[in-house]
Amino acid sequence: HGAESALVNPALITSVEGTEVEFGGTLFMPKVENTQSVYTTPPTTYTATSKSDANMNMIPEVSLASKVSDNLYVGVGMWGTAGMGTDYRTATTGTQFQMVTNLQLMQFGVPVAYKVAGLSLAVTPILQYGSLDINYVSQAGTVGAGAAQDLQFGYNLGAAYEISGLTVGATYKSQIDMKYKGQLTGAMTGFGVPYANDKLSTPAEMGVGISYKMGESTLAVDYKKIQWSKAKGYEDFKWDDQNVISVGYQYETKDWAARVGYNYSKSPISEQAARSMGTFMGGQGDFAGLINTFNLLGFPAIVQSHVSVGGTYNVSKTTSFDVAYTYTPEVSNTYKNFQGLDVTTKHSQTGVSGQVCFKF
């Protein structure tokens, strides 16, 4: 609870006693490996494995929240909220097509919360910046002309009620329709498949949560639904909605706090029913298999579980430091690609977060 709550549930910035400023970031380290088979001269096939070089990303976060009166709280923040992609440009074989994908999202928000007794209601107008780059090398040549960008508006709504150590919260995040000119249309056309959509929306989310504080211990459980199936672009690539369950425990003293957490959600990606054989390029590739290829090769969001540990150390009444470590166990999926052959991706993640908080 604090200034950074604007990103998750803006109603919880009402826990700020005066003014709170937080600076932090996450060093995100995915580990992705792809193995794919393609036809050389049918029925002859070639299989090769390559590791993605997109294995380190920095995700920044800056948050400020202030108590204006006994009822009104306002803030401002800038958060790296999402990103994914792979980098096979140094692959020595053509089975990964030297594919490079990179999606980055940054949100700027101004949370406003109003509190009466234990009830808090809030809204955060959002300005979202997005950048998407998809390029690869095929038999027809290089596909992709650099990153495309967009800037669009959205909003987050939040509510919270606190009484006797019990906190109940609810949130809603609007869908934000982003358009990246030439990216998806170019990527699909490069495989000989006509496609007319360049929109890739940030999906709507809705969630509820509850926590209970018992002396020095706090238990929390959250549920969130991510509506990928209604988001433009993702719906064409057959992403499923996700139901995310999170549980957490905190032990807190005057000078420090320790935390552990776990969440789970089934992967939004599932195998589409590809035909048994297609032709490499030339407009004959199987569309369902092409979806499988792009999902596993370019955007392999297949991990399902996250385990985290972290803590806070209070240097003084005005300054504290937070650290956290997150581990995501490896998941391996094998689908049929655009030629009806196997494409396999292994994916695991680690993340290290740090933050300094100043209270005035």
Short mmCIF file of C-alpha atoms in Angstrom, two decimals:
data_model
loop_
_atom_site.label_atom_id
_atom_site.label_comp_id
_atom_site.label_asym_id
_atom_site.label_seq_id
_atom_site.Cartn_x
_atom_site.Cartn_y
_atom_site.Cartn_z
CA HIS A 1 0.00 0.00 0.00
CA GLY A 2 1.39 3.36 -0.96
CA ALA A 3 2.15 5.55 -3.94
CA GLU A 4 2.74 2.60 -6.31
CA SER A 5 -0.76 1.26 -5.56
CA ALA A 6 -1.95 3.55 -8.35
CA LEU A 7 -0.76 0.90 -10.78
CA VAL A 8 -2.68 -1.99 -9.19
CA ASN A 9 -5.56 -0.46 -7.20
CA PRO A 10 -5.58 3.36 -7.06
CA ALA A 11 -7.98 3.32 -4.09
CA LEU A 12 -5.10 2.12 -1.91
CA ILE A 13 -3.08 5.33 -2.25
CA THR A 14 -5.27 6.45 0.68
CA SER A 15 -2.81 4.64 2.97
CA VAL A 16 -0.36 7.53 2.42
CA GLU A 17 -0.10 9.64 5.58
CA GLY A 18 1.40 12.73 3.95
CA THR A 19 3.42 12.65 0.74
CA GLU A 20 5.16 9.53 -0.54
CA VAL A 21 7.61 9.26 -3.46
CA GLU A 22 8.94 5.94 -4.79
CA PHE A 23 11.67 5.24 -7.34
CA GLY A 24 12.31 1.72 -8.48
CA GLY A 25 12.60 -0.81 -11.21
CA THR A 26 12.79 -4.47 -12.13
CA LEU A 27 15.60 -6.29 -13.90
CA PHE A 28 13.57 -8.84 -15.87
CA MET A 29 15.47 -11.86 -17.22
CA PRO A 30 13.52 -14.30 -19.40
CA LYS A 31 15.19 -17.45 -20.72
CA VAL A 32 13.69 -18.70 -23.99
CA GLU A 33 14.85 -21.53 -26.26
CA ASN A 34 13.18 -22.57 -29.51
CA THR A 35 13.48 -25.75 -31.57
CA GLN A 36 11.76 -25.86 -34.97
CA SER A 37 11.61 -28.18 -37.94
CA VAL A 38 11.11 -26.93 -41.51
CA TYR A 39 11.05 -28.57 -44.90
CA THR A 40 14.08 -28.11 -47.13
CA THR A 41 12.94 -30.19 -50.10
CA PRO A 42 9.85 -32.18 -49.02
CA PRO A 43 9.85 -34.72 -47.55
CA THR A 44 13.33 -33.77 -46.27
CA THR A 45 13.25 -31.69 -43.09
CA TYR A 46 15.80 -29.78 -41.04
CA THR A 47 15.63 -29.18 -37.29
CA ALA A 48 17.65 -26.68 -35.25
CA THR A 49 17.62 -25.10 -31.79
CA SER A 50 18.45 -21.53 -30.82
CA LYS A 51 18.33 -19.45 -27.63
CA SER A 52 16.74 -16.01 -27.61
CA ASP A 53 19.14 -13.13 -26.90
CA ALA A 54 16.30 -11.02 -25.45
CA ASN A 55 17.28 -12.16 -21.97
CA MET A 56 17.50 -8.90 -20.01
CA ASN A 57 15.14 -5.94 -19.72
CA MET A 58 14.91 -2.99 -17.33
CA ILE A 59 11.37 -1.99 -16.27
CA PRO A 60 11.22 1.43 -14.51
CA GLU A 61 8.71 2.75 -11.97
CA VAL A 62 8.23 6.20 -10.43
CA SER A 63 5.25 6.95 -8.19
CA LEU A 64 4.09 9.90 -6.09
CA ALA A 65 0.99 10.20 -3.92
CA SER A 66 -0.09 12.93 -1.52
CA LYS A 67 -2.84 13.44 1.04
CA VAL A 68 -4.54 16.71 0.08
CA SER A 69 -7.20 16.60 2.81
CA ASP A 70 -8.81 14.08 5.15
CA ASN A 71 -10.81 12.77 2.20
CA LEU A 72 -8.88 13.60 -1.01
CA TYR A 73 -5.68 11.96 -2.26
CA VAL A 74 -3.90 12.58 -5.57
CA GLY A 75 -0.79 11.25 -7.26
CA VAL A 76 1.18 10.85 -10.44
CA GLY A 77 3.20 7.98 -11.80
CA MET A 78 5.11 6.50 -14.70
CA TRP A 79 5.35 2.73 -14.99
CA GLY A 80 6.75 0.19 -17.39
CA THR A 81 3.74 -2.12 -17.40
CA ALA A 82 4.36 -4.78 -20.03
CA GLY A 83 6.79 -6.12 -22.54
CA MET A 84 7.61 -9.32 -24.32
CA GLY A 85 9.56 -10.57 -27.29
CA THR A 86 12.39 -12.73 -28.53
CA ASP A 87 15.66 -12.15 -30.39
CA TYR A 88 17.04 -14.82 -32.72
CA ARG A 89 19.02 -12.49 -34.99
CA THR A 90 22.29 -14.33 -34.25
CA ALA A 91 20.83 -17.79 -34.95
CA THR A 92 23.13 -19.56 -37.41
CA THR A 93 20.32 -21.54 -39.04
CA GLY A 94 17.15 -20.41 -40.80
CA THR A 95 14.69 -22.38 -38.67
CA GLN A 96 14.07 -19.40 -36.35
CA PHE A 97 14.09 -16.99 -39.35
CA GLN A 98 16.42 -14.68 -37.36
CA MET A 99 13.17 -13.37 -35.90
CA VAL A 100 13.18 -10.37 -33.55
CA THR A 101 10.01 -9.27 -31.75
CA ASN A 102 9.78 -6.54 -29.14
CA LEU A 103 6.67 -5.10 -27.47
CA GLN A 104 7.12 -2.38 -24.84
CA LEU A 105 4.39 -0.54 -22.94
CA MET A 106 4.75 2.48 -20.66
CA GLN A 107 1.88 4.07 -18.76
CA PHE A 108 1.58 7.58 -17.33
CA GLY A 109 -1.21 8.01 -14.76
CA VAL A 110 -2.72 10.55 -12.37
CA PRO A 111 -4.62 8.70 -9.61
CA VAL A 112 -7.34 10.55 -7.71
CA ALA A 113 -8.89 8.87 -4.65
CA TYR A 114 -11.64 9.88 -2.24
CA LYS A 115 -12.01 8.30 1.19
CA VAL A 116 -14.95 8.33 3.58
CA ALA A 117 -14.52 6.37 6.81
CA GLY A 118 -13.13 3.01 5.63
CA LEU A 119 -14.34 3.25 2.02
CA SER A 120 -12.05 4.51 -0.77
CA LEU A 121 -12.98 5.07 -4.41
CA ALA A 122 -10.49 6.07 -7.10
CA VAL A 123 -9.85 6.60 -10.78
CA THR A 124 -6.57 6.84 -12.70
CA PRO A 125 -6.67 8.36 -16.18
CA ILE A 126 -3.97 6.58 -18.21
CA LEU A 127 -1.87 7.71 -21.15
CA GLN A 128 -0.18 4.65 -22.65
CA TYR A 129 2.84 4.65 -24.94
CA GLY A 130 3.54 1.51 -26.93
CA SER A 131 6.25 0.32 -29.30
CA LEU A 132 6.14 -2.87 -31.37
CA ASP A 133 8.80 -4.28 -33.67
CA ILE A 134 8.52 -7.54 -35.64
CA ASN A 135 11.13 -8.48 -38.20
CA TYR A 136 12.58 -11.68 -39.61
CA VAL A 137 14.34 -13.13 -42.63
CA SER A 138 12.51 -15.50 -44.97
CA GLN A 139 13.23 -16.99 -48.37
CA ALA A 140 11.42 -13.96 -49.80
CA GLY A 141 13.83 -11.59 -48.04
CA THR A 142 13.80 -9.41 -44.93
CA VAL A 143 10.40 -8.60 -43.44
CA GLY A 144 10.03 -5.56 -41.15
CA ALA A 145 11.01 -1.91 -41.40
CA GLY A 146 11.65 -0.97 -37.77
CA ALA A 147 9.49 -0.30 -34.74
CA ALA A 148 6.05 1.33 -34.91
CA GLN A 149 4.67 3.43 -32.04
CA ASP A 150 1.32 4.58 -30.72
CA LEU A 151 -0.11 6.72 -27.90
CA GLN A 152 -3.62 6.08 -26.53
CA PHE A 153 -5.78 6.76 -23.47
CA GLY A 154 -7.37 4.42 -20.95
CA TYR A 155 -8.33 4.37 -17.30
CA ASN A 156 -8.14 2.32 -14.11
CA LEU A 157 -10.91 2.19 -11.49
CA GLY A 158 -10.43 1.05 -7.91
CA ALA A 159 -12.36 0.54 -4.69
CA ALA A 160 -11.28 -0.57 -1.23
CA TYR A 161 -12.87 -0.98 2.18
CA GLU A 162 -10.86 -1.36 5.38
CA ILE A 163 -12.13 -2.32 8.82
CA SER A 164 -10.39 -3.93 11.83
CA GLY A 165 -7.42 -5.27 9.87
CA LEU A 166 -9.56 -6.54 7.00
CA THR A 167 -9.16 -4.97 3.55
CA VAL A 168 -11.34 -5.80 0.55
CA GLY A 169 -10.54 -4.35 -2.88
CA ALA A 170 -11.80 -4.38 -6.46
CA THR A 171 -10.30 -3.03 -9.68
CA TYR A 172 -11.11 -2.57 -13.33
CA LYS A 173 -8.64 -1.62 -16.07
CA SER A 174 -10.01 -0.56 -19.44
CA GLN A 175 -8.91 -2.05 -22.74
CA ILE A 176 -6.52 0.26 -24.59
CA ASP A 177 -6.59 -0.10 -28.37
CA MET A 178 -3.07 0.36 -29.78
CA LYS A 179 -2.22 0.40 -33.48
CA TYR A 180 1.26 -0.37 -34.79
CA LYS A 181 1.34 0.48 -38.48
CA GLY A 182 2.68 -2.26 -40.73
CA GLN A 183 3.76 -4.62 -37.96
CA LEU A 184 1.19 -7.44 -37.88
CA THR A 185 0.11 -7.01 -41.50
CA GLY A 186 3.72 -7.11 -42.67
CA ALA A 187 4.62 -10.08 -40.50
CA MET A 188 1.75 -12.23 -41.74
CA THR A 189 2.07 -11.16 -45.38
CA GLY A 190 5.71 -12.22 -45.24
CA PHE A 191 4.46 -15.78 -44.87
CA GLY A 192 2.11 -15.37 -47.82
CA VAL A 193 -1.01 -14.95 -45.66
CA PRO A 194 -3.20 -11.86 -46.26
CA TYR A 195 -3.97 -10.05 -42.99
CA ALA A 196 -5.49 -6.60 -42.54
CA ASN A 197 -5.18 -5.79 -38.81
CA ASP A 198 -2.40 -3.76 -37.16
CA LYS A 199 -4.16 -3.27 -33.82
CA LEU A 200 -2.76 -4.98 -30.73
CA SER A 201 -4.85 -3.92 -27.75
CA THR A 202 -3.82 -3.98 -24.12
CA PRO A 203 -6.56 -6.23 -22.70
CA ALA A 204 -9.11 -5.20 -20.09
CA GLU A 205 -8.60 -6.56 -16.58
CA MET A 206 -10.88 -6.93 -13.58
CA GLY A 207 -10.05 -8.24 -10.16
CA VAL A 208 -10.93 -8.58 -6.50
CA GLY A 209 -8.78 -9.17 -3.46
CA ILE A 210 -8.84 -9.54 0.30
CA SER A 211 -6.22 -9.28 3.02
CA TYR A 212 -6.27 -9.67 6.78
CA LYS A 213 -3.74 -8.31 9.24
CA MET A 214 -3.21 -10.22 12.49
CA GLY A 215 -0.62 -8.47 14.62
CA GLU A 216 2.66 -8.65 12.72
CA SER A 217 1.31 -11.03 10.05
CA THR A 218 -0.78 -10.26 6.96
CA LEU A 219 -2.39 -12.77 4.59
CA ALA A 220 -3.66 -11.78 1.14
CA VAL A 221 -5.51 -13.48 -1.73
CA ASP A 222 -6.22 -11.87 -5.13
CA TYR A 223 -8.13 -12.93 -8.22
CA LYS A 224 -7.77 -11.24 -11.61
CA LYS A 225 -9.28 -11.91 -15.05
CA ILE A 226 -7.37 -10.76 -18.14
CA GLN A 227 -9.57 -10.57 -21.25
CA TRP A 228 -7.15 -11.50 -24.03
CA SER A 229 -9.91 -13.06 -26.15
CA LYS A 230 -11.58 -9.65 -26.64
CA ALA A 231 -8.38 -7.67 -27.26
CA LYS A 232 -7.75 -6.73 -30.89
CA GLY A 233 -4.86 -8.68 -32.37
CA TYR A 234 -4.70 -11.23 -29.57
CA GLU A 235 -8.16 -12.50 -30.49
CA ASP A 236 -6.91 -13.20 -34.04
CA PHE A 237 -3.98 -15.14 -32.59
CA LYS A 238 -6.47 -17.13 -30.48
CA TRP A 239 -5.27 -16.07 -27.04
CA ASP A 240 -7.57 -17.23 -24.23
CA ASP A 241 -8.67 -15.23 -21.18
CA GLN A 242 -6.59 -15.78 -18.07
CA ASN A 243 -7.78 -16.31 -14.50
CA VAL A 244 -4.92 -15.31 -12.21
CA ILE A 245 -4.84 -16.43 -8.56
CA SER A 246 -2.30 -14.85 -6.20
CA VAL A 247 -1.57 -15.53 -2.53
CA GLY A 248 0.85 -13.69 -0.26
CA TYR A 249 2.13 -13.50 3.30
CA GLN A 250 3.91 -10.64 5.08
CA TYR A 251 5.63 -10.51 8.46
CA GLU A 252 6.22 -6.93 9.56
CA THR A 253 8.11 -5.30 12.43
CA LYS A 254 8.89 -1.67 13.19
CA ASP A 255 12.17 -1.77 11.25
CA TRP A 256 11.63 -4.37 8.54
CA ALA A 257 9.17 -6.62 6.73
CA ALA A 258 9.54 -9.96 4.93
CA ARG A 259 7.21 -11.33 2.26
CA VAL A 260 6.57 -14.44 0.19
CA GLY A 261 4.07 -14.88 -2.64
CA TYR A 262 2.84 -17.24 -5.32
CA ASN A 263 0.54 -16.87 -8.32
CA TYR A 264 -0.76 -19.15 -11.02
CA SER A 265 -2.60 -18.78 -14.29
CA LYS A 266 -2.97 -21.12 -17.23
CA SER A 267 -1.13 -19.93 -20.33
CA PRO A 268 -3.31 -17.84 -22.69
CA ILE A 269 -1.73 -19.63 -25.66
CA SER A 270 -3.07 -22.96 -26.88
CA GLU A 271 -2.30 -25.07 -29.94
CA GLN A 272 -4.42 -24.47 -33.00
CA ALA A 273 -5.38 -27.37 -35.27
CA ALA A 274 -2.79 -27.11 -38.04
CA ARG A 275 -2.85 -29.24 -41.20
CA SER A 276 -0.32 -32.03 -41.51
CA MET A 277 1.74 -30.32 -44.22
CA GLY A 278 2.18 -26.98 -45.95
CA THR A 279 4.69 -25.46 -48.33
CA PHE A 280 7.49 -23.24 -47.14
CA MET A 281 6.39 -19.70 -48.12
CA GLY A 282 4.66 -19.13 -51.43
CA GLY A 283 1.22 -18.55 -49.90
CA GLN A 284 0.63 -22.20 -49.03
CA GLY A 285 1.51 -22.16 -45.35
CA ASP A 286 -1.22 -23.30 -42.97
CA PHE A 287 -2.88 -20.33 -41.16
CA ALA A 288 -3.55 -22.16 -37.88
CA GLY A 289 0.01 -23.46 -37.95
CA LEU A 290 1.27 -19.94 -38.64
CA ILE A 291 -0.51 -18.75 -35.48
CA ASN A 292 1.26 -21.53 -33.57
CA THR A 293 4.59 -20.46 -35.07
CA PHE A 294 4.23 -16.78 -34.16
CA ASN A 295 2.92 -17.53 -30.67
CA LEU A 296 5.76 -19.90 -29.75
CA LEU A 297 8.56 -18.27 -31.73
CA GLY A 298 7.75 -14.57 -31.38
CA PHE A 299 5.52 -14.14 -28.31
CA PRO A 300 5.90 -17.25 -26.11
CA ALA A 301 3.75 -16.22 -23.12
CA ILE A 302 3.51 -19.81 -21.89
CA VAL A 303 4.81 -19.57 -18.29
CA GLN A 304 2.18 -20.24 -15.63
CA SER A 305 3.57 -20.03 -12.08
CA HIS A 306 5.53 -17.34 -10.21
CA VAL A 307 7.17 -17.62 -6.79
CA SER A 308 8.44 -14.47 -5.09
CA VAL A 309 10.28 -13.42 -1.94
CA GLY A 310 11.06 -9.91 -0.79
CA GLY A 311 11.29 -7.45 2.01
CA THR A 312 11.51 -3.88 3.27
CA TYR A 313 14.09 -2.21 5.48
CA ASN A 314 13.19 1.10 7.14
CA VAL A 315 16.33 3.22 7.33
CA SER A 316 14.45 5.98 9.13
CA LYS A 317 10.91 7.33 9.55
CA THR A 318 11.20 8.94 6.10
CA THR A 319 13.28 6.47 4.06
CA SER A 320 12.93 2.78 3.28
CA PHE A 321 14.26 0.27 0.77
CA ASP A 322 12.39 -2.60 -0.87
CA VAL A 323 13.83 -5.62 -2.69
CA ALA A 324 12.18 -8.64 -4.29
CA TYR A 325 13.11 -11.71 -6.28
CA THR A 326 10.73 -13.61 -8.56
CA TYR A 327 11.27 -17.03 -10.11
CA THR A 328 9.13 -18.58 -12.85
CA PRO A 329 9.71 -22.32 -13.44
CA GLU A 330 10.39 -23.52 -16.98
CA VAL A 331 7.47 -24.50 -19.20
CA SER A 332 7.87 -26.36 -22.50
CA ASN A 333 5.20 -26.47 -25.24
CA THR A 334 5.27 -28.25 -28.61
CA TYR A 335 2.81 -27.32 -31.38
CA LYS A 336 2.52 -27.92 -35.13
CA ASN A 337 3.96 -25.04 -37.13
CA PHE A 338 2.90 -23.47 -40.45
CA GLN A 339 4.21 -26.54 -42.29
CA GLY A 340 2.66 -29.06 -39.94
CA LEU A 341 6.03 -29.86 -38.34
CA ASP A 342 7.01 -29.48 -34.69
CA VAL A 343 7.89 -26.15 -33.09
CA THR A 344 8.93 -26.29 -29.41
CA THR A 345 9.62 -23.46 -26.99
CA LYS A 346 11.06 -23.65 -23.48
CA HIS A 347 10.56 -20.57 -21.31
CA SER A 348 11.51 -19.62 -17.74
CA GLN A 349 12.00 -16.26 -16.00
CA THR A 350 13.70 -14.52 -13.10
CA GLY A 351 13.25 -10.96 -11.92
CA VAL A 352 15.02 -8.74 -9.39
CA SER A 353 13.26 -5.61 -8.17
CA GLY A 354 14.47 -2.70 -6.06
CA GLN A 355 12.88 0.49 -4.79
CA VAL A 356 13.55 3.42 -2.50
CA CYS A 357 10.66 5.19 -0.79
CA PHE A 358 10.64 8.68 0.73
CA LYS A 359 7.86 9.83 3.07
CA PHE A 360 7.26 13.43 4.07
#
